Amino acid sequence: MSTRIEYPHHRLQLMFLLSITAGVVLHLLQLPSLLPQREAGTIMLLAAWPQRFYFWTFEALAWLLAGTALALNLFSPNLPAWYEGATPTQRARALGTALVLVQLLLGLGFWLTRDKGADQLRWLRAAFWMGGEFRIPAIFASLQLWFAAWLSFQCYRLDRAIFWFASALVCTYLGFDELLSFHEAVGVLLKGSTLIGDGENTLSVGPVRTYFWPLVFLPLLLVMSAWFLVAARRAVGPRALWQLVLAGLVFATGALGFEIVEANGAARLGEAWFNSTPGQIVLLAEESFETLGVTLAVVVFARHRWQTLAVSRGVD
C-alpha cells in the first residue's frame, strides 16, 4: 500500500527535475543574445526574433512546471494520498479545473495587453495576442490538443476501440493546425484559385460573409462528426458520449461560429475590426470556446483512461 501512495510523489519529483533541466538548457540557448552584434554566424540565429521569444516562452513554462511541482511537494504533502484515494471522476475534474484556470489567466493576459503598443509592452504585446501563431495562447492550445491525443492513444492501448485511435490522430493534427494554421493556408489556396469569390478576403454565402477555408472543412467536419458519433457510441457510455458531443459543439462554436462573426466584421470594417472592442471580444470568445471544448474532451479521455485502469487493476 505504501508503494502505491508514493507513486504520485515520485512523479512530482521527476517532473521537478525534468523541468529544471529543460529550463537550464533553454536558458543556455538564449546566451548568444548577450554576444556583441558583430559576432555574426550561425550561433547568432538563436538570438534572433522570434527564436528568442520561443526559448523564453518554453523556459517560462519549464520553470512554472518546476515551481508547481515543488509547491505541491512542499505544501500539499497529502496530495499523493488524495490522488490514490480519488475516483477517476475526481481526478478528471481536478485536471479540467487546472486547465480552465490556465485559460482564464491567458484570457486575462490578452485583455490587459490588447490595446497596448509594442513600444509600451514590447514582447508582451505579441505574447498574449490570440490572433497569431506561435503566441503563448496558441502554444497552450497546441499542447492541450497533443495531451488529448496522448490520452486518447492511451485509451486505445487499453481497449483497442477505433474511436480512440481516430481521436488521437485528429487531436494531433489539430495541435499542429493550431500552431501552423493549415486551415488558413487551404483558404489562401482556394482564394488564389479564382474559382470562387470576388477577390476579397471573404465571400458571401447567402446573406452571410465567411472565410474561404470553411468551404473545405465544414463538409469534412459534418461527415467526420457523424462517423465519430457512431464510433463513440461503441467506445463510451451514454454520459461520456453526450459530454463529447458537448465538447464538439463548444469547439465548433469557437472554430466556426465566431470565425464567421469575425469574417462579417472584417468585411464591414476591414483591419479596423481586429483592433475594435467588439472584434477583440469575438477573438477572445473564439479562442476560449475552442480551448474549452478541448478541455471537456480531455476530462472525458482522462476519466475513461483512469476508469479502465482501475477496472484492470481490480481484475488483476
mmCIF file of C-alpha atoms in Angstrom:
data_model
loop_
_atom_site.group_PDB
_atom_site.id
_atom_site.type_symbol
_atom_site.label_atom_id
_atom_site.label_comp_id
_atom_site.label_asym_id
_atom_site.label_seq_id
_atom_site.Cartn_x
_atom_site.Cartn_y
_atom_site.Cartn_z
ATOM 1 C CA MET A 1 0.000 0.000 0.000
ATOM 2 C CA SER A 2 2.814 2.451 0.830
ATOM 3 C CA THR A 3 4.432 1.899 -2.563
ATOM 4 C CA ARG A 4 1.264 2.848 -4.389
ATOM 5 C CA ILE A 5 0.825 6.033 -2.323
ATOM 6 C CA GLU A 6 4.387 7.139 -3.015
ATOM 7 C CA TYR A 7 3.981 6.730 -6.768
ATOM 8 C CA PRO A 8 2.464 10.208 -7.459
ATOM 9 C CA HIS A 9 5.070 11.690 -5.081
ATOM 10 C CA HIS A 10 7.870 10.272 -7.223
ATOM 11 C CA ARG A 11 6.081 11.640 -10.298
ATOM 12 C CA LEU A 12 6.228 15.144 -8.780
ATOM 13 C CA GLN A 13 9.938 14.772 -8.076
ATOM 14 C CA LEU A 14 10.590 13.560 -11.611
ATOM 15 C CA MET A 15 8.573 16.460 -13.087
ATOM 16 C CA PHE A 16 10.567 18.887 -10.927
ATOM 17 C CA LEU A 17 13.933 17.503 -12.069
ATOM 18 C CA LEU A 18 12.951 17.350 -15.755
ATOM 19 C CA SER A 19 11.552 20.886 -15.666
ATOM 20 C CA ILE A 20 14.710 22.248 -14.023
ATOM 21 C CA THR A 21 16.838 20.506 -16.655
ATOM 22 C CA ALA A 22 14.717 21.851 -19.503
ATOM 23 C CA GLY A 23 14.801 25.361 -18.047
ATOM 24 C CA VAL A 24 18.589 25.330 -17.781
ATOM 25 C CA VAL A 25 19.015 24.048 -21.354
ATOM 26 C CA LEU A 26 16.624 26.640 -22.754
ATOM 27 C CA HIS A 27 18.357 29.365 -20.771
ATOM 28 C CA LEU A 28 21.724 28.357 -22.219
ATOM 29 C CA LEU A 29 20.240 28.561 -25.718
ATOM 30 C CA GLN A 30 19.443 32.208 -25.068
ATOM 31 C CA LEU A 31 23.008 33.143 -24.100
ATOM 32 C CA PRO A 32 24.002 34.063 -27.686
ATOM 33 C CA SER A 33 21.738 37.101 -27.342
ATOM 34 C CA LEU A 34 24.390 38.518 -24.977
ATOM 35 C CA LEU A 35 27.119 38.366 -27.612
ATOM 36 C CA PRO A 36 28.125 41.537 -29.484
ATOM 37 C CA GLN A 37 26.133 42.072 -32.654
ATOM 38 C CA ARG A 38 29.310 41.908 -34.732
ATOM 39 C CA GLU A 39 29.672 38.241 -33.809
ATOM 40 C CA ALA A 40 27.966 37.029 -36.967
ATOM 41 C CA GLY A 41 27.392 33.406 -37.790
ATOM 42 C CA THR A 42 25.021 30.564 -37.235
ATOM 43 C CA ILE A 43 25.069 30.924 -33.467
ATOM 44 C CA MET A 44 23.518 34.378 -33.718
ATOM 45 C CA LEU A 45 20.442 32.901 -35.358
ATOM 46 C CA LEU A 46 19.460 31.575 -31.938
ATOM 47 C CA ALA A 47 19.374 35.130 -30.613
ATOM 48 C CA ALA A 48 17.072 36.446 -33.307
ATOM 49 C CA TRP A 49 13.374 37.119 -33.009
ATOM 50 C CA PRO A 50 11.245 35.010 -32.915
ATOM 51 C CA GLN A 51 13.582 32.204 -31.748
ATOM 52 C CA ARG A 52 14.466 34.130 -28.613
ATOM 53 C CA PHE A 53 10.767 34.551 -27.822
ATOM 54 C CA TYR A 54 10.159 30.811 -28.291
ATOM 55 C CA PHE A 55 13.044 29.953 -25.985
ATOM 56 C CA TRP A 56 11.747 32.403 -23.393
ATOM 57 C CA THR A 57 8.216 31.000 -23.613
ATOM 58 C CA PHE A 58 9.230 27.386 -23.157
ATOM 59 C CA GLU A 59 11.732 28.304 -20.460
ATOM 60 C CA ALA A 60 8.986 30.109 -18.559
ATOM 61 C CA LEU A 61 6.815 27.004 -18.922
ATOM 62 C CA ALA A 62 9.623 24.794 -17.637
ATOM 63 C CA TRP A 63 10.186 26.977 -14.558
ATOM 64 C CA LEU A 64 6.418 27.153 -13.975
ATOM 65 C CA LEU A 65 6.161 23.375 -14.004
ATOM 66 C CA ALA A 66 9.159 23.104 -11.687
ATOM 67 C CA GLY A 67 7.665 25.643 -9.288
ATOM 68 C CA THR A 68 4.301 23.882 -9.359
ATOM 69 C CA ALA A 69 5.872 20.504 -8.626
ATOM 70 C CA LEU A 70 7.951 21.975 -5.784
ATOM 71 C CA ALA A 71 4.961 23.808 -4.279
ATOM 72 C CA LEU A 72 2.803 20.694 -4.422
ATOM 73 C CA ASN A 73 5.566 18.645 -2.836
ATOM 74 C CA LEU A 74 6.120 21.160 -0.010
ATOM 75 C CA PHE A 75 2.636 22.461 0.704
ATOM 76 C CA SER A 76 0.458 19.543 -0.315
ATOM 77 C CA PRO A 77 2.080 16.538 1.348
ATOM 78 C CA ASN A 78 -1.266 14.745 1.306
ATOM 79 C CA LEU A 79 -1.612 15.059 -2.457
ATOM 80 C CA PRO A 80 -0.257 11.529 -3.133
ATOM 81 C CA ALA A 81 -2.763 10.101 -0.679
ATOM 82 C CA TRP A 82 -5.576 12.153 -2.262
ATOM 83 C CA TYR A 83 -4.542 11.042 -5.738
ATOM 84 C CA GLU A 84 -4.517 7.418 -4.678
ATOM 85 C CA GLY A 85 -7.894 7.642 -2.979
ATOM 86 C CA ALA A 86 -9.633 9.878 -5.524
ATOM 87 C CA THR A 87 -12.038 8.405 -8.018
ATOM 88 C CA PRO A 88 -11.352 8.742 -11.768
ATOM 89 C CA THR A 89 -14.083 11.401 -11.933
ATOM 90 C CA GLN A 90 -12.487 13.439 -9.141
ATOM 91 C CA ARG A 91 -9.076 13.271 -10.796
ATOM 92 C CA ALA A 92 -10.536 14.276 -14.157
ATOM 93 C CA ARG A 93 -12.387 17.220 -12.603
ATOM 94 C CA ALA A 94 -9.205 18.430 -10.914
ATOM 95 C CA LEU A 95 -7.356 18.205 -14.234
ATOM 96 C CA GLY A 96 -10.121 20.111 -16.014
ATOM 97 C CA THR A 97 -10.150 22.804 -13.327
ATOM 98 C CA ALA A 98 -6.395 23.319 -13.692
ATOM 99 C CA LEU A 99 -6.702 23.671 -17.473
ATOM 100 C CA VAL A 100 -9.589 26.153 -17.171
ATOM 101 C CA LEU A 101 -7.558 28.245 -14.710
ATOM 102 C CA VAL A 102 -4.727 28.459 -17.244
ATOM 103 C CA GLN A 103 -7.207 29.552 -19.913
ATOM 104 C CA LEU A 104 -8.569 32.267 -17.615
ATOM 105 C CA LEU A 105 -5.055 33.565 -16.986
ATOM 106 C CA LEU A 106 -4.281 33.630 -20.712
ATOM 107 C CA GLY A 107 -7.566 35.401 -21.427
ATOM 108 C CA LEU A 108 -6.773 37.965 -18.741
ATOM 109 C CA GLY A 109 -3.297 38.480 -20.200
ATOM 110 C CA PHE A 110 -4.800 39.044 -23.650
ATOM 111 C CA TRP A 111 -7.391 41.505 -22.394
ATOM 112 C CA LEU A 112 -4.926 43.552 -20.330
ATOM 113 C CA THR A 113 -2.471 43.882 -23.240
ATOM 114 C CA ARG A 114 -4.908 44.161 -26.151
ATOM 115 C CA ASP A 115 -4.744 47.954 -26.622
ATOM 116 C CA LYS A 116 -1.106 48.444 -25.723
ATOM 117 C CA GLY A 117 1.508 49.231 -28.342
ATOM 118 C CA ALA A 118 4.759 47.360 -28.874
ATOM 119 C CA ASP A 119 6.613 50.439 -27.627
ATOM 120 C CA GLN A 120 4.839 50.078 -24.259
ATOM 121 C CA LEU A 121 4.917 46.338 -23.652
ATOM 122 C CA ARG A 122 7.460 45.094 -26.211
ATOM 123 C CA TRP A 123 7.238 41.292 -26.453
ATOM 124 C CA LEU A 124 4.289 41.096 -24.038
ATOM 125 C CA ARG A 125 2.123 42.764 -26.678
ATOM 126 C CA ALA A 126 2.717 39.831 -29.004
ATOM 127 C CA ALA A 127 2.979 37.128 -26.342
ATOM 128 C CA PHE A 128 -0.688 37.107 -25.320
ATOM 129 C CA TRP A 129 -2.253 38.101 -28.646
ATOM 130 C CA MET A 130 -4.750 35.371 -29.545
ATOM 131 C CA GLY A 131 -4.941 36.153 -33.245
ATOM 132 C CA GLY A 132 -1.487 34.901 -34.217
ATOM 133 C CA GLU A 133 0.516 31.707 -34.374
ATOM 134 C CA PHE A 134 3.404 30.868 -32.033
ATOM 135 C CA ARG A 135 1.971 33.004 -29.245
ATOM 136 C CA ILE A 136 1.510 31.730 -25.695
ATOM 137 C CA PRO A 137 -2.257 31.027 -26.147
ATOM 138 C CA ALA A 138 -1.571 29.151 -29.393
ATOM 139 C CA ILE A 139 1.236 27.161 -27.783
ATOM 140 C CA PHE A 140 -1.034 26.257 -24.857
ATOM 141 C CA ALA A 141 -3.844 25.232 -27.214
ATOM 142 C CA SER A 142 -1.444 23.015 -29.178
ATOM 143 C CA LEU A 143 -0.029 21.391 -26.055
ATOM 144 C CA GLN A 144 -3.537 20.730 -24.744
ATOM 145 C CA LEU A 145 -4.545 19.110 -28.038
ATOM 146 C CA TRP A 146 -1.427 16.936 -28.060
ATOM 147 C CA PHE A 147 -2.151 15.991 -24.454
ATOM 148 C CA ALA A 148 -5.654 14.977 -25.551
ATOM 149 C CA ALA A 149 -4.082 12.949 -28.367
ATOM 150 C CA TRP A 150 -1.795 11.185 -25.880
ATOM 151 C CA LEU A 151 -4.700 10.389 -23.552
ATOM 152 C CA SER A 152 -6.774 9.101 -26.444
ATOM 153 C CA PHE A 153 -3.960 6.871 -27.643
ATOM 154 C CA GLN A 154 -3.541 5.503 -24.114
ATOM 155 C CA CYS A 155 -7.258 4.653 -24.141
ATOM 156 C CA TYR A 156 -6.752 2.892 -27.473
ATOM 157 C CA ARG A 157 -3.947 0.815 -25.982
ATOM 158 C CA LEU A 158 -6.298 -0.255 -23.195
ATOM 159 C CA ASP A 159 -9.423 -1.294 -25.100
ATOM 160 C CA ARG A 160 -8.435 -1.097 -28.819
ATOM 161 C CA ALA A 161 -11.565 0.802 -29.844
ATOM 162 C CA ILE A 162 -11.017 2.518 -33.197
ATOM 163 C CA PHE A 163 -12.667 5.672 -31.838
ATOM 164 C CA TRP A 164 -9.689 6.339 -29.578
ATOM 165 C CA PHE A 165 -7.131 5.860 -32.320
ATOM 166 C CA ALA A 166 -9.034 8.182 -34.665
ATOM 167 C CA SER A 167 -9.384 10.760 -31.886
ATOM 168 C CA ALA A 168 -5.636 10.640 -31.290
ATOM 169 C CA LEU A 169 -4.972 11.308 -34.984
ATOM 170 C CA VAL A 170 -7.456 14.196 -35.149
ATOM 171 C CA CYS A 171 -6.161 15.840 -31.964
ATOM 172 C CA THR A 172 -2.577 15.513 -33.196
ATOM 173 C CA TYR A 173 -3.470 17.216 -36.474
ATOM 174 C CA LEU A 174 -5.464 19.937 -34.730
ATOM 175 C CA GLY A 175 -2.490 20.616 -32.445
ATOM 176 C CA PHE A 176 -0.251 21.298 -35.442
ATOM 177 C CA ASP A 177 -3.026 23.243 -37.149
ATOM 178 C CA GLU A 178 -3.394 25.476 -34.093
ATOM 179 C CA LEU A 179 0.300 26.263 -34.232
ATOM 180 C CA LEU A 180 0.769 26.488 -38.009
ATOM 181 C CA SER A 181 -2.746 27.398 -39.293
ATOM 182 C CA PHE A 182 -3.019 24.771 -42.020
ATOM 183 C CA HIS A 183 -6.713 25.589 -42.474
ATOM 184 C CA GLU A 184 -5.951 29.211 -43.296
ATOM 185 C CA ALA A 185 -3.345 28.093 -45.830
ATOM 186 C CA VAL A 186 -6.024 25.970 -47.513
ATOM 187 C CA GLY A 187 -8.248 29.042 -47.597
ATOM 188 C CA VAL A 188 -5.490 31.084 -49.226
ATOM 189 C CA LEU A 189 -5.030 28.403 -51.900
ATOM 190 C CA LEU A 190 -8.773 28.320 -52.547
ATOM 191 C CA LYS A 191 -8.920 32.089 -52.799
ATOM 192 C CA GLY A 192 -5.916 32.166 -55.151
ATOM 193 C CA SER A 193 -7.540 29.630 -57.453
ATOM 194 C CA THR A 194 -10.068 32.323 -58.532
ATOM 195 C CA LEU A 195 -12.680 29.565 -58.848
ATOM 196 C CA ILE A 196 -14.959 31.292 -56.358
ATOM 197 C CA GLY A 197 -15.202 34.668 -54.686
ATOM 198 C CA ASP A 198 -14.643 38.172 -55.945
ATOM 199 C CA GLY A 199 -11.019 38.640 -54.937
ATOM 200 C CA GLU A 200 -11.766 39.775 -51.376
ATOM 201 C CA ASN A 201 -10.633 38.047 -48.197
ATOM 202 C CA THR A 202 -14.182 36.833 -47.531
ATOM 203 C CA LEU A 203 -17.018 35.618 -49.716
ATOM 204 C CA SER A 204 -20.802 35.713 -49.492
ATOM 205 C CA VAL A 205 -22.829 32.591 -48.748
ATOM 206 C CA GLY A 206 -26.337 33.978 -48.962
ATOM 207 C CA PRO A 207 -26.547 36.980 -46.617
ATOM 208 C CA VAL A 208 -23.512 35.835 -44.581
ATOM 209 C CA ARG A 209 -19.848 36.547 -45.207
ATOM 210 C CA THR A 210 -17.352 33.794 -44.446
ATOM 211 C CA TYR A 211 -13.695 32.965 -44.939
ATOM 212 C CA PHE A 212 -12.704 30.533 -47.668
ATOM 213 C CA TRP A 213 -11.433 27.654 -45.533
ATOM 214 C CA PRO A 214 -14.873 26.654 -44.081
ATOM 215 C CA LEU A 215 -15.936 25.679 -47.606
ATOM 216 C CA VAL A 216 -13.467 22.789 -47.345
ATOM 217 C CA PHE A 217 -13.518 21.971 -43.651
ATOM 218 C CA LEU A 218 -17.217 22.371 -42.830
ATOM 219 C CA PRO A 219 -18.364 19.471 -45.089
ATOM 220 C CA LEU A 220 -15.429 17.432 -43.766
ATOM 221 C CA LEU A 221 -16.464 18.283 -40.201
ATOM 222 C CA LEU A 222 -20.049 17.151 -40.792
ATOM 223 C CA VAL A 223 -19.001 13.817 -42.290
ATOM 224 C CA MET A 224 -16.407 13.119 -39.591
ATOM 225 C CA SER A 225 -18.787 14.151 -36.799
ATOM 226 C CA ALA A 226 -21.345 11.601 -37.989
ATOM 227 C CA TRP A 227 -18.697 8.868 -38.069
ATOM 228 C CA PHE A 228 -17.274 9.830 -34.668
ATOM 229 C CA LEU A 229 -20.750 9.809 -33.140
ATOM 230 C CA VAL A 230 -21.321 6.225 -34.287
ATOM 231 C CA ALA A 231 -17.826 5.123 -33.234
ATOM 232 C CA ALA A 232 -18.078 6.837 -29.834
ATOM 233 C CA ARG A 233 -21.324 5.008 -29.020
ATOM 234 C CA ARG A 234 -19.367 1.750 -29.209
ATOM 235 C CA ALA A 235 -16.474 3.006 -27.076
ATOM 236 C CA VAL A 236 -18.019 5.010 -24.211
ATOM 237 C CA GLY A 237 -21.157 5.125 -22.109
ATOM 238 C CA PRO A 238 -24.118 7.487 -22.615
ATOM 239 C CA ARG A 239 -22.810 10.081 -20.137
ATOM 240 C CA ALA A 240 -19.380 10.320 -21.758
ATOM 241 C CA LEU A 241 -20.981 10.310 -25.206
ATOM 242 C CA TRP A 242 -23.069 13.400 -24.541
ATOM 243 C CA GLN A 243 -20.143 15.115 -22.875
ATOM 244 C CA LEU A 244 -18.089 14.508 -26.019
ATOM 245 C CA VAL A 245 -20.953 15.866 -28.136
ATOM 246 C CA LEU A 246 -20.984 18.963 -25.927
ATOM 247 C CA ALA A 247 -17.202 19.287 -26.283
ATOM 248 C CA GLY A 248 -17.508 19.113 -30.068
ATOM 249 C CA LEU A 249 -20.297 21.702 -30.143
ATOM 250 C CA VAL A 250 -18.327 24.102 -27.930
ATOM 251 C CA PHE A 251 -15.212 23.678 -30.069
ATOM 252 C CA ALA A 252 -17.161 24.150 -33.315
ATOM 253 C CA THR A 253 -18.841 27.268 -31.920
ATOM 254 C CA GLY A 254 -15.423 28.827 -31.460
ATOM 255 C CA ALA A 255 -13.722 27.448 -34.564
ATOM 256 C CA LEU A 256 -16.601 28.125 -36.983
ATOM 257 C CA GLY A 257 -19.303 30.212 -35.313
ATOM 258 C CA PHE A 258 -17.169 33.055 -34.040
ATOM 259 C CA GLU A 259 -14.934 32.852 -37.118
ATOM 260 C CA ILE A 260 -17.999 33.661 -39.233
ATOM 261 C CA VAL A 261 -18.832 36.583 -36.936
ATOM 262 C CA GLU A 262 -15.236 37.747 -37.342
ATOM 263 C CA ALA A 263 -15.428 37.412 -41.134
ATOM 264 C CA ASN A 264 -18.547 39.597 -41.245
ATOM 265 C CA GLY A 265 -16.923 42.201 -39.019
ATOM 266 C CA ALA A 266 -13.769 42.213 -41.131
ATOM 267 C CA ALA A 267 -15.848 42.528 -44.314
ATOM 268 C CA ARG A 268 -17.538 45.669 -42.956
ATOM 269 C CA LEU A 269 -14.657 47.396 -41.174
ATOM 270 C CA GLY A 270 -11.510 45.871 -42.670
ATOM 271 C CA GLU A 271 -8.412 45.773 -40.447
ATOM 272 C CA ALA A 272 -10.054 48.211 -38.015
ATOM 273 C CA TRP A 273 -12.321 45.361 -36.891
ATOM 274 C CA PHE A 274 -9.445 43.460 -35.276
ATOM 275 C CA ASN A 275 -8.459 46.485 -33.173
ATOM 276 C CA SER A 276 -12.018 47.333 -32.134
ATOM 277 C CA THR A 277 -13.525 46.236 -28.823
ATOM 278 C CA PRO A 278 -16.203 44.030 -30.495
ATOM 279 C CA GLY A 279 -13.514 42.421 -32.659
ATOM 280 C CA GLN A 280 -11.344 41.695 -29.635
ATOM 281 C CA ILE A 281 -14.299 40.258 -27.709
ATOM 282 C CA VAL A 282 -15.102 37.954 -30.627
ATOM 283 C CA LEU A 283 -11.442 36.890 -30.861
ATOM 284 C CA LEU A 284 -11.331 36.143 -27.126
ATOM 285 C CA ALA A 285 -14.598 34.186 -27.322
ATOM 286 C CA GLU A 286 -13.397 32.269 -30.385
ATOM 287 C CA GLU A 287 -10.180 31.070 -28.781
ATOM 288 C CA SER A 288 -11.808 30.476 -25.382
ATOM 289 C CA PHE A 289 -14.553 28.283 -26.828
ATOM 290 C CA GLU A 290 -12.007 26.249 -28.801
ATOM 291 C CA THR A 291 -9.768 25.585 -25.801
ATOM 292 C CA LEU A 292 -12.743 24.936 -23.510
ATOM 293 C CA GLY A 293 -14.101 22.359 -25.959
ATOM 294 C CA VAL A 294 -10.757 20.574 -25.937
ATOM 295 C CA THR A 295 -10.652 20.729 -22.132
ATOM 296 C CA LEU A 296 -14.023 18.980 -21.937
ATOM 297 C CA ALA A 297 -12.684 16.260 -24.228
ATOM 298 C CA VAL A 298 -9.523 15.950 -22.108
ATOM 299 C CA VAL A 299 -11.652 15.414 -19.000
ATOM 300 C CA VAL A 300 -13.617 12.632 -20.724
ATOM 301 C CA PHE A 301 -10.471 10.990 -22.118
ATOM 302 C CA ALA A 302 -8.636 11.134 -18.788
ATOM 303 C CA ARG A 303 -11.604 9.807 -16.824
ATOM 304 C CA HIS A 304 -12.068 6.902 -19.238
ATOM 305 C CA ARG A 305 -8.368 6.042 -19.024
ATOM 306 C CA TRP A 306 -8.356 6.096 -15.218
ATOM 307 C CA GLN A 307 -11.603 4.111 -15.037
ATOM 308 C CA THR A 308 -10.260 1.460 -17.394
ATOM 309 C CA LEU A 309 -7.010 1.232 -15.457
ATOM 310 C CA ALA A 310 -8.913 0.881 -12.182
ATOM 311 C CA VAL A 311 -11.002 -1.955 -13.588
ATOM 312 C CA SER A 312 -7.966 -3.761 -14.972
ATOM 313 C CA ARG A 313 -6.088 -3.440 -11.683
ATOM 314 C CA GLY A 314 -9.144 -4.633 -9.802
ATOM 315 C CA VAL A 315 -9.303 -7.700 -12.018
ATOM 316 C CA ASP A 316 -5.607 -8.293 -11.560
#
